[in-house]
Structure formats: C-alpha cells, structure tokens
Coordinates of C-alpha atoms in Angstrom, one line a residue:
X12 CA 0.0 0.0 0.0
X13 CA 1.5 3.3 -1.1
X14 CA 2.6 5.6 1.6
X15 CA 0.3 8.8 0.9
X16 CA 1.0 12.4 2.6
X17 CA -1.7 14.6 2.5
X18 CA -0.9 18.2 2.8
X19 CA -3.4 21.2 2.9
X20 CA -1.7 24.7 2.9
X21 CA -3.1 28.3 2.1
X22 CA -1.2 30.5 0.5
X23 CA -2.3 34.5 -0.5
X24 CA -5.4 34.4 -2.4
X25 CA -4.9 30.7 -3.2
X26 CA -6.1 27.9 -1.4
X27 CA -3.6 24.8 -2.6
X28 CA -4.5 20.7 -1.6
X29 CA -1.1 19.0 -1.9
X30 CA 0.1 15.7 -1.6
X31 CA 3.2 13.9 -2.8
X32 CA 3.0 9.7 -3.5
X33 CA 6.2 7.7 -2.8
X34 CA 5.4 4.1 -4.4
X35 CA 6.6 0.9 -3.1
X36 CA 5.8 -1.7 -5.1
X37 CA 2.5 -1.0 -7.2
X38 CA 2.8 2.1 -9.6
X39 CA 1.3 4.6 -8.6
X40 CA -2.2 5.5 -9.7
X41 CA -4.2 9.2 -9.7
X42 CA -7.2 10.9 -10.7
X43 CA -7.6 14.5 -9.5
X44 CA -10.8 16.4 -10.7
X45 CA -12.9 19.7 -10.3
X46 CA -16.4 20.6 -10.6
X47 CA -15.4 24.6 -11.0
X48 CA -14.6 27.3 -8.9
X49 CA -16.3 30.6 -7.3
X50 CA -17.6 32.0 -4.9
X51 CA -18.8 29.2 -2.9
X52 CA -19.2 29.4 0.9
X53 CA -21.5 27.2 3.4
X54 CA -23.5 30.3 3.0
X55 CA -24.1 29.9 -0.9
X56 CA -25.5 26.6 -1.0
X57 CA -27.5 24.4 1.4
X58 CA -26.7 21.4 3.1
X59 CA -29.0 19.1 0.9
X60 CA -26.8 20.9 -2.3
X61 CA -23.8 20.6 -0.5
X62 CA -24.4 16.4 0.2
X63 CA -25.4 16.0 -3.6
X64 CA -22.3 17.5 -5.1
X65 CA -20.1 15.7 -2.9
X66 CA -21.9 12.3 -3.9
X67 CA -21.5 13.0 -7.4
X68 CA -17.6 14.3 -7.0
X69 CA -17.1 10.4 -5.1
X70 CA -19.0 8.6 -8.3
X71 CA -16.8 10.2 -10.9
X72 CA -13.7 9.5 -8.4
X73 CA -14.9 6.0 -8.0
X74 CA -16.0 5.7 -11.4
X75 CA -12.1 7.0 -12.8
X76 CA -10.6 4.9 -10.0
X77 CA -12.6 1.5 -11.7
X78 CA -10.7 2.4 -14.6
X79 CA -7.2 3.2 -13.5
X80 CA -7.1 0.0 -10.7
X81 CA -8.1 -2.2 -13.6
X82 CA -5.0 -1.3 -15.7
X83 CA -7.2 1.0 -17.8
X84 CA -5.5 3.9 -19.8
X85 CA -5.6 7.5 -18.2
X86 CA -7.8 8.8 -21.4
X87 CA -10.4 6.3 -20.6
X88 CA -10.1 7.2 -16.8
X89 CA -10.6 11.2 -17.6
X90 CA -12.8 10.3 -20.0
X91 CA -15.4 8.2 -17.1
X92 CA -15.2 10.7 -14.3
X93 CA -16.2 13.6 -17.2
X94 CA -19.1 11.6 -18.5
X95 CA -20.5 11.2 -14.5
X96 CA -20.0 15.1 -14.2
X97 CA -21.1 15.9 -17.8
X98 CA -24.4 13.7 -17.5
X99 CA -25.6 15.7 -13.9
X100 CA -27.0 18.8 -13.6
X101 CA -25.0 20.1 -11.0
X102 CA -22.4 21.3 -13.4
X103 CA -22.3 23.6 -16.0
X104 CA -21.1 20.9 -18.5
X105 CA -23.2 18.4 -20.7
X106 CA -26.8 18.0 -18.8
X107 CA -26.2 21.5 -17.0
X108 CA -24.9 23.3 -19.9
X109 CA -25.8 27.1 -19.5
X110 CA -27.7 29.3 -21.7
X111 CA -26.2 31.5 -24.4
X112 CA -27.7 34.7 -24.8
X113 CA -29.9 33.1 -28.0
X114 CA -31.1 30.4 -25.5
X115 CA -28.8 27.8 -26.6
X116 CA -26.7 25.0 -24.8
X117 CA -22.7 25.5 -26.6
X118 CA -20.6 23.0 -25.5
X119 CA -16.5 22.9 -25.2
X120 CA -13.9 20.6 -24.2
X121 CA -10.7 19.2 -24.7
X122 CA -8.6 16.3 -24.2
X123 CA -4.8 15.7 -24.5
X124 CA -2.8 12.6 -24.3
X125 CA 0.4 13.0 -22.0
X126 CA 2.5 10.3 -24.0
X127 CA 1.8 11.2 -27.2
X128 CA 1.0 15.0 -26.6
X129 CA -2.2 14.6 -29.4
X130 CA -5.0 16.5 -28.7
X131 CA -8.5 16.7 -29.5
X132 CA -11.5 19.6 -28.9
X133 CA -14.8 20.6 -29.9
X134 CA -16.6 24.3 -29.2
X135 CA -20.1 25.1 -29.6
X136 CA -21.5 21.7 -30.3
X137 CA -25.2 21.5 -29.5
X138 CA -26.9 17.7 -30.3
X139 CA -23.4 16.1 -29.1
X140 CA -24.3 14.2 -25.3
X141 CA -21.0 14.3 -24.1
X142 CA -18.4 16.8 -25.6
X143 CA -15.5 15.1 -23.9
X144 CA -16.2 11.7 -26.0
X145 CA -16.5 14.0 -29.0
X146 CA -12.8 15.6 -28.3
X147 CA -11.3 12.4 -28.0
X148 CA -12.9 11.3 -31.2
X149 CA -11.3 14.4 -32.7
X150 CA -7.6 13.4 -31.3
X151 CA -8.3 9.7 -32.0
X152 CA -10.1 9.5 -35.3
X153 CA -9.2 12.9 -37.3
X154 CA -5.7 14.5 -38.3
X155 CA -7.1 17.7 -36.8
X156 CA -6.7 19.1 -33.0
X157 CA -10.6 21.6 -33.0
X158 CA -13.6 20.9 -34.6
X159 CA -16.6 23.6 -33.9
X160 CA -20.3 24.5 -34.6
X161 CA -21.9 22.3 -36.8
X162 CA -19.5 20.8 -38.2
X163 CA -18.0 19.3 -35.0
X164 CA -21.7 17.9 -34.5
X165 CA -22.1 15.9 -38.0
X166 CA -18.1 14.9 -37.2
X167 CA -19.6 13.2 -34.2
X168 CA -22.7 11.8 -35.7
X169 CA -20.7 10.2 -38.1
X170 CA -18.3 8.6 -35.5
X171 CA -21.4 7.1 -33.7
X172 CA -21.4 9.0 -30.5
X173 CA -24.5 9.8 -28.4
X174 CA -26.6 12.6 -30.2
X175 CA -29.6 14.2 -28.5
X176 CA -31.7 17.1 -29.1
X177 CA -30.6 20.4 -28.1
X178 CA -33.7 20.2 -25.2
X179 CA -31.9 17.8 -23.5
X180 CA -29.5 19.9 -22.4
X181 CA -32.3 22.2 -20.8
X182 CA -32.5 22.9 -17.2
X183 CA -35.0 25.3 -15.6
X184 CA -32.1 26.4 -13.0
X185 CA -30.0 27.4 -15.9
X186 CA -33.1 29.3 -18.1
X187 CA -34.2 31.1 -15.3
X188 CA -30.2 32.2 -14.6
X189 CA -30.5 33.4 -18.6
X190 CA -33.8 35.3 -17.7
X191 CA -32.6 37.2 -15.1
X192 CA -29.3 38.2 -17.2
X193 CA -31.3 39.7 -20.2
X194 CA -33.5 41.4 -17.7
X195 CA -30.5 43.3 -16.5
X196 CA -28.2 42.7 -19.6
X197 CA -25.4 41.9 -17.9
X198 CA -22.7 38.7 -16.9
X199 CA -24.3 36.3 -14.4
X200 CA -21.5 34.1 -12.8
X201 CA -22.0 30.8 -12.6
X202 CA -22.1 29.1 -8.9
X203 CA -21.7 33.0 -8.0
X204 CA -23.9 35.5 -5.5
X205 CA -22.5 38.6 -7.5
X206 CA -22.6 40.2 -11.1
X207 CA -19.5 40.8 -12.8
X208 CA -20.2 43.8 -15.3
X209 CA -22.6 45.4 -17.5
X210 CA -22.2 43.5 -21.1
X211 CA -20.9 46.6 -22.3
X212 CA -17.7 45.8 -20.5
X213 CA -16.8 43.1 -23.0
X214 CA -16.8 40.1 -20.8
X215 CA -13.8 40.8 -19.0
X216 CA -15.1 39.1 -16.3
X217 CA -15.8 35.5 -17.6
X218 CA -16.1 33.1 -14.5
X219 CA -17.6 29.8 -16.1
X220 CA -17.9 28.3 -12.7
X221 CA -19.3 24.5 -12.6
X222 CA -16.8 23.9 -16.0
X223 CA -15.5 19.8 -14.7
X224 CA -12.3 18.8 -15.5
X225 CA -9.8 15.8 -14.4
X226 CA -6.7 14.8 -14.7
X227 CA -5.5 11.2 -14.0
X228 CA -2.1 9.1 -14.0
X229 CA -2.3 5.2 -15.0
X230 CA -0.3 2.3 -14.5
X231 CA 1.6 3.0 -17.3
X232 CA 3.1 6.0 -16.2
X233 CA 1.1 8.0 -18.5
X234 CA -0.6 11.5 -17.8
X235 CA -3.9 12.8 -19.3
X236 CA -5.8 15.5 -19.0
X237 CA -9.6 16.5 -19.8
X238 CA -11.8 20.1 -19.8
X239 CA -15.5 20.2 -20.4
X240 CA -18.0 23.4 -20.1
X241 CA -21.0 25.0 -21.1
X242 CA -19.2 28.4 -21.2
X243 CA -21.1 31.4 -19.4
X244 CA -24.5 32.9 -19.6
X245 CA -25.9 35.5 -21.7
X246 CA -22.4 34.3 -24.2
X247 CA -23.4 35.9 -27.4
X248 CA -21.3 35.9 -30.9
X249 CA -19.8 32.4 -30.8
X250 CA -17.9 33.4 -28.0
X251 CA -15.4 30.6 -26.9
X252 CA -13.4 30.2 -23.9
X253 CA -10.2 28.6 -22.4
X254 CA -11.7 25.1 -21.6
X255 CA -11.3 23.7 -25.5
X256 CA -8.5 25.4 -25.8
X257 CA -4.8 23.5 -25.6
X258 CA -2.6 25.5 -23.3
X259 CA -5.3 27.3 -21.6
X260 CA -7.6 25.6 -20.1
X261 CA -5.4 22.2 -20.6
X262 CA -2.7 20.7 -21.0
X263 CA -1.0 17.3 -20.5
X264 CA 2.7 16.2 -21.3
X265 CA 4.1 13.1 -19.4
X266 CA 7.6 15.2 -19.2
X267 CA 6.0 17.8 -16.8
X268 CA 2.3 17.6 -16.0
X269 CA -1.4 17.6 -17.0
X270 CA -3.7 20.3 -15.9
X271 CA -6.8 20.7 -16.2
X272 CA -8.6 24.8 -15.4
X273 CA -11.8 26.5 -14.4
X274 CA -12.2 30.1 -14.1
X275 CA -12.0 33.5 -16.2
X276 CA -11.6 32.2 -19.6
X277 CA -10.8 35.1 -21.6
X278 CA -7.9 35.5 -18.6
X279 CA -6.8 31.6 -18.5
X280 CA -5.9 32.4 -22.8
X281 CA -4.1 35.5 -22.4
X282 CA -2.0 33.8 -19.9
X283 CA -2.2 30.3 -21.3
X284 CA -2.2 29.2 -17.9
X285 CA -1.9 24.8 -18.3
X286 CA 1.1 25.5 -20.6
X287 CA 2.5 28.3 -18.1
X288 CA 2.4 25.5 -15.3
X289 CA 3.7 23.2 -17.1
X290 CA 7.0 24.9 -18.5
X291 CA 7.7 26.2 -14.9
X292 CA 7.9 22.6 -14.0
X293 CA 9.9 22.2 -17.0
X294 CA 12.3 24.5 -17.1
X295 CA 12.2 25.9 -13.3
X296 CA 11.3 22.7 -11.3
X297 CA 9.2 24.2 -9.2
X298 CA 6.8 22.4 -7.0
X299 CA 3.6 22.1 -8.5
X300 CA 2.1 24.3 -5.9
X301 CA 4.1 27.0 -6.4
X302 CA 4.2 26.5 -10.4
X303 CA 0.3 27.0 -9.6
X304 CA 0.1 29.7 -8.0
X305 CA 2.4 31.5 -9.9
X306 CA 0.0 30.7 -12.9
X307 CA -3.2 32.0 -10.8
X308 CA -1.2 35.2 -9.7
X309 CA -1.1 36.3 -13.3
X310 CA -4.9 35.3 -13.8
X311 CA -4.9 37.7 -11.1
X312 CA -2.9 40.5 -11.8
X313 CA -5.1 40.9 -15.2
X314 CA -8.4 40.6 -12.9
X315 CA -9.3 37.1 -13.6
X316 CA -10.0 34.4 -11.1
X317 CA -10.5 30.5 -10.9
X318 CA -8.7 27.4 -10.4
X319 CA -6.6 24.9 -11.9
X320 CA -6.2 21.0 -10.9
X321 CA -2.2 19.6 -11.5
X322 CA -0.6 15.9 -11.5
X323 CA 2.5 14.5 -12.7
X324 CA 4.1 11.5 -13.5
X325 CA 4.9 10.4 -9.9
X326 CA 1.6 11.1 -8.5
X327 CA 2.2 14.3 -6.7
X328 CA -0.9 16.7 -7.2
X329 CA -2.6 19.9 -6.4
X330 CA -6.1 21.7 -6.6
X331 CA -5.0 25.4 -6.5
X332 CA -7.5 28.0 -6.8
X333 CA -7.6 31.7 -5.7
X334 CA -11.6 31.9 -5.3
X335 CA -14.0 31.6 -1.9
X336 CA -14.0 27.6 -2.9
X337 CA -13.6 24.8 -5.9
X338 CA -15.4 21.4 -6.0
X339 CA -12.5 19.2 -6.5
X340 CA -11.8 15.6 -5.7
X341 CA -9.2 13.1 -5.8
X342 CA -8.2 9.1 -5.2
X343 CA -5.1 7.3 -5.4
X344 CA -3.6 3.8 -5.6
X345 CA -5.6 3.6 -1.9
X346 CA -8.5 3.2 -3.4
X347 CA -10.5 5.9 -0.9
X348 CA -12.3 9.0 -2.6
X349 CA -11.1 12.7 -0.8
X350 CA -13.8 15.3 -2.2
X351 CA -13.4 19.5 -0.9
X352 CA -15.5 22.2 -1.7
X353 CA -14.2 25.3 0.3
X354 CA -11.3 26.4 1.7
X355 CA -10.2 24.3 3.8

C-alpha cells in the first residue's frame, strides 16, 4: 500500500491541496478532478446541495478509480469521471450546460494525451451528449486538433457518438439564470452570488464556474488531462473560452504535468495558464504548488480568477485555486475518494 501524505496549505489568495505519492511496489495511480470554482461558501448553497455535489464528485472518483485500478489507460479514466459530471445537472457541462444569450446550450472541451502530446477539442456543439467523447474522437479518429459548430456535430454523428436534441441539455435552474441576465443585460457568474459587469464591458469578467475537468495518472506512467463546459450565460457571438482550448484551459505532457482549469476564460488564454504550469515545472522545477500559484497570480494581476487541478508523473498533485472555494476531488492507488468544496 502506497505511503500517501496529505498536505493542505493556504497561501495569498490561493487555497492549494497538496500531496506527494512515494510508491513501493505497485505504480502509482491518480485521478484529480474539479467541478469549477467561485464563490462558494457554506453560506451559498445548502446542506442538501452541498451532500449532492459531494456524492456525485465520489462517483466520478470511484468511477475513474474503476478504470485506473483495472490497468485502464488515463484517457479512458478522464474520459469516465467527465461523462459522470457531464451527465448531472449540477455542473455547467453536458446536462447542465448554460444558456447562451440566444437560448442555446454551446458546448467545449478538450482532451490531451500525455504520452503522445495529441489532442482533441470541440466548441459550440449543441446535439453532441458528451463533448469530452467527441474531443477524443477528434484526437483519435481525425488528423485535426478543433472541430466547432456544426461541423463538430455531424463529425460526431458520423463517428457514432451519443446525439440528442438540443432540449436535453435544458434545465430550468439554468433558463431562469439566462432570464434574469437579459432582464438586466449583464454577466451572471455561474455558482456566483454577484454580477460581474454590464455586457458593455466586454466580458472581461468570464467566470464559467461549474466547468469539470480531471486529470488522471495510469499504471503505465502516462498523464492525461480533460476540460469540459457549457461556457457562461448571456455568451453571445460564438464566443469561446479557455476550456477547448490546448494550453489554456489544458494541458497534459508526461515530461512535466497535466492540468486541467476553471475560471476567467478570456484571462486563462491571455495567460495560457496549463502551458504556463507546465513549462515552470519544466524548465524551473518548481513544485507544482508553487508552479500553480504563480500561474493563478497572473490570472490575477489581469483581474481574472479560478482554479486549476495539476498531477505528474509520480503522482504528486494539487487543486489550486484563488476563489471563496472549488469542488475538486481526488483518489489514489488507496482506493479511498477525498472530495473539498471550500477552503479548507
């Protein structure tokens, strides 16, 4: 049984869970994931909500963990724990998609393979079930990285994935949040008490809270890392975030790490914060909490704000994030879930 040390530290404006993984004999095994960051407090949600995001943080865990302690690849582990967080409407992803200022669901995500450094992502699909199965379908079946729009739909039609009509993606929680932002014409924050800015300020304040995301290590030593997001309400002209896009939102390179982001899109691009982590490892090797925060300080210093999950190929990990709280999660070779929501 690996020796695991868990290590929970605070540092300014960013709230890191740490833990390093010193193997003995079985290779070490991880899944990190997130469920999105904000402003969440004990005060923002209710016990009953609290309980139901925590069960469904433990199934994906549990669900990844099947896949990883059966000598399953970490693609197919990312891809499990996505499709548990994609399919419930807790999270602004799949099933819980937000509204676009049209009164559409637009989906994004991305994968990226560790070993291989091959990528796959889709933006602003709208029929496609689960947008992380239709990113890896990208990387694995098409000499392309991004597919969008339509013609990421019809790509995944014709590979056979899941493909449901745009109402399914429909929740009432989510329509009324899109009602209230056209009645004021302004940014509503996902898993957020406050407004951000008029939309005349052009979205500078883009905090896609409830984006999921996970990273995962398998017993071939092998890093992978998956994003997947319904983007923000009131979105209007195609807009497209971080979360599809490689470098930004995530990242994954068996040399250094794989990340995975949630937060102030527009701010996670112009910082391309996965590949900033990743090359501080890199070239700096700096601990992945301080590669992290780093990362989030220059989110920061250009008034963005979220959160970014981190793993490498040892099995060291952290869930950084410089908000009130971030659902997050994560199980090693242990076998025993460890979910988080605030700062803690």
């Amino acid at each position: 049984m690996n020796n695991i040390k868990y290590k929970l530290a605070t540092m300014t404006l960013c709230t890191l869970f740490t833990t390093s993984v010193f193997a003995n004999n079985a290779p070490p095994i991880r899944l990190v994931i997130h469920g999105g960051a904000g402003t969440i407090t004990k005060d923002t949600i209710t016990p009953e909500q609290e309980k139901e995001y925590k069960e469904k943080l433990t199934e994906a865990l549990n669900a990844g963990y099947a896949v990883l302690n059966s000598g399953g690849t970490s693609i197919e582990a990312v891809q499990k724990s996505i499709n548990i967080m994609e399919d419930s409407p807790l999270f602004n992803a799949g099933k819980g998609a937000v509204f676009t200022h049209d009164g559409r669901n637009e989906l994004d995500a991305s994968i990226m393979d560790g070993k291989t450094r091959k990528a796959g992502a889709v933006a602003g699909v709208t029929t496609v079930k689960n947008p992380i199965n239709a990113a890896i379908a990208v990387m694995e079946k098409s000499p392309h990285v991004m597919m969008v729009s339509t013609g990421a739909d019809l790509f995944a039609k014709e590979q056979g994935l899941t493909i449901v009509d745009p109402s399914y993606f429909r929740t009432e929680h989510r329509w009324q949040q899109l009602q209230k932002a056209i009645e004021k014409e302004q940014v509503v924050l996902d898993h957020d008490g406050k407004t951000a800015a008029l939309f005349v300020d052009p979205m500078m304040y883009d905090y896609k809270y409830g984006t999921v995301g996970a990273v995962a290590l398998d017993q071939h030593g092998n890093l992978a890392a998956g994003t997947s997001t319904g983007g923000m309400t009131n979105k209007r002209y195609g807009r497209v975030g971080d979360s599809p896009i490689i470098g930004a939102g995530n990242y994954a390179d068996n040399e250094t790490v794989a990340v995975s982001a949630t937060g102030s899109g527009e701010m996670f691009i112009r910082t391309l914060t996965a590949f900033n982590i990743a090359a501080q490892v890199k070239y700096k090797n700096l601990p992945l909490e301080e590669a992290a925060q780093n990362a989030l300080d220059e989110v920061k210093a250009i008034n963005g704000s979220g959160g970014v999950i981190v793993l490498d190929k040892t099995g060291n990990y952290t869930m950084s994030f410089n908000s009130e709280g971030m659902y997050r999660g994560t199980i090693g070779n242990d076998g025993k879930p460890v979910v988080a929501i605030y700062k803690e």
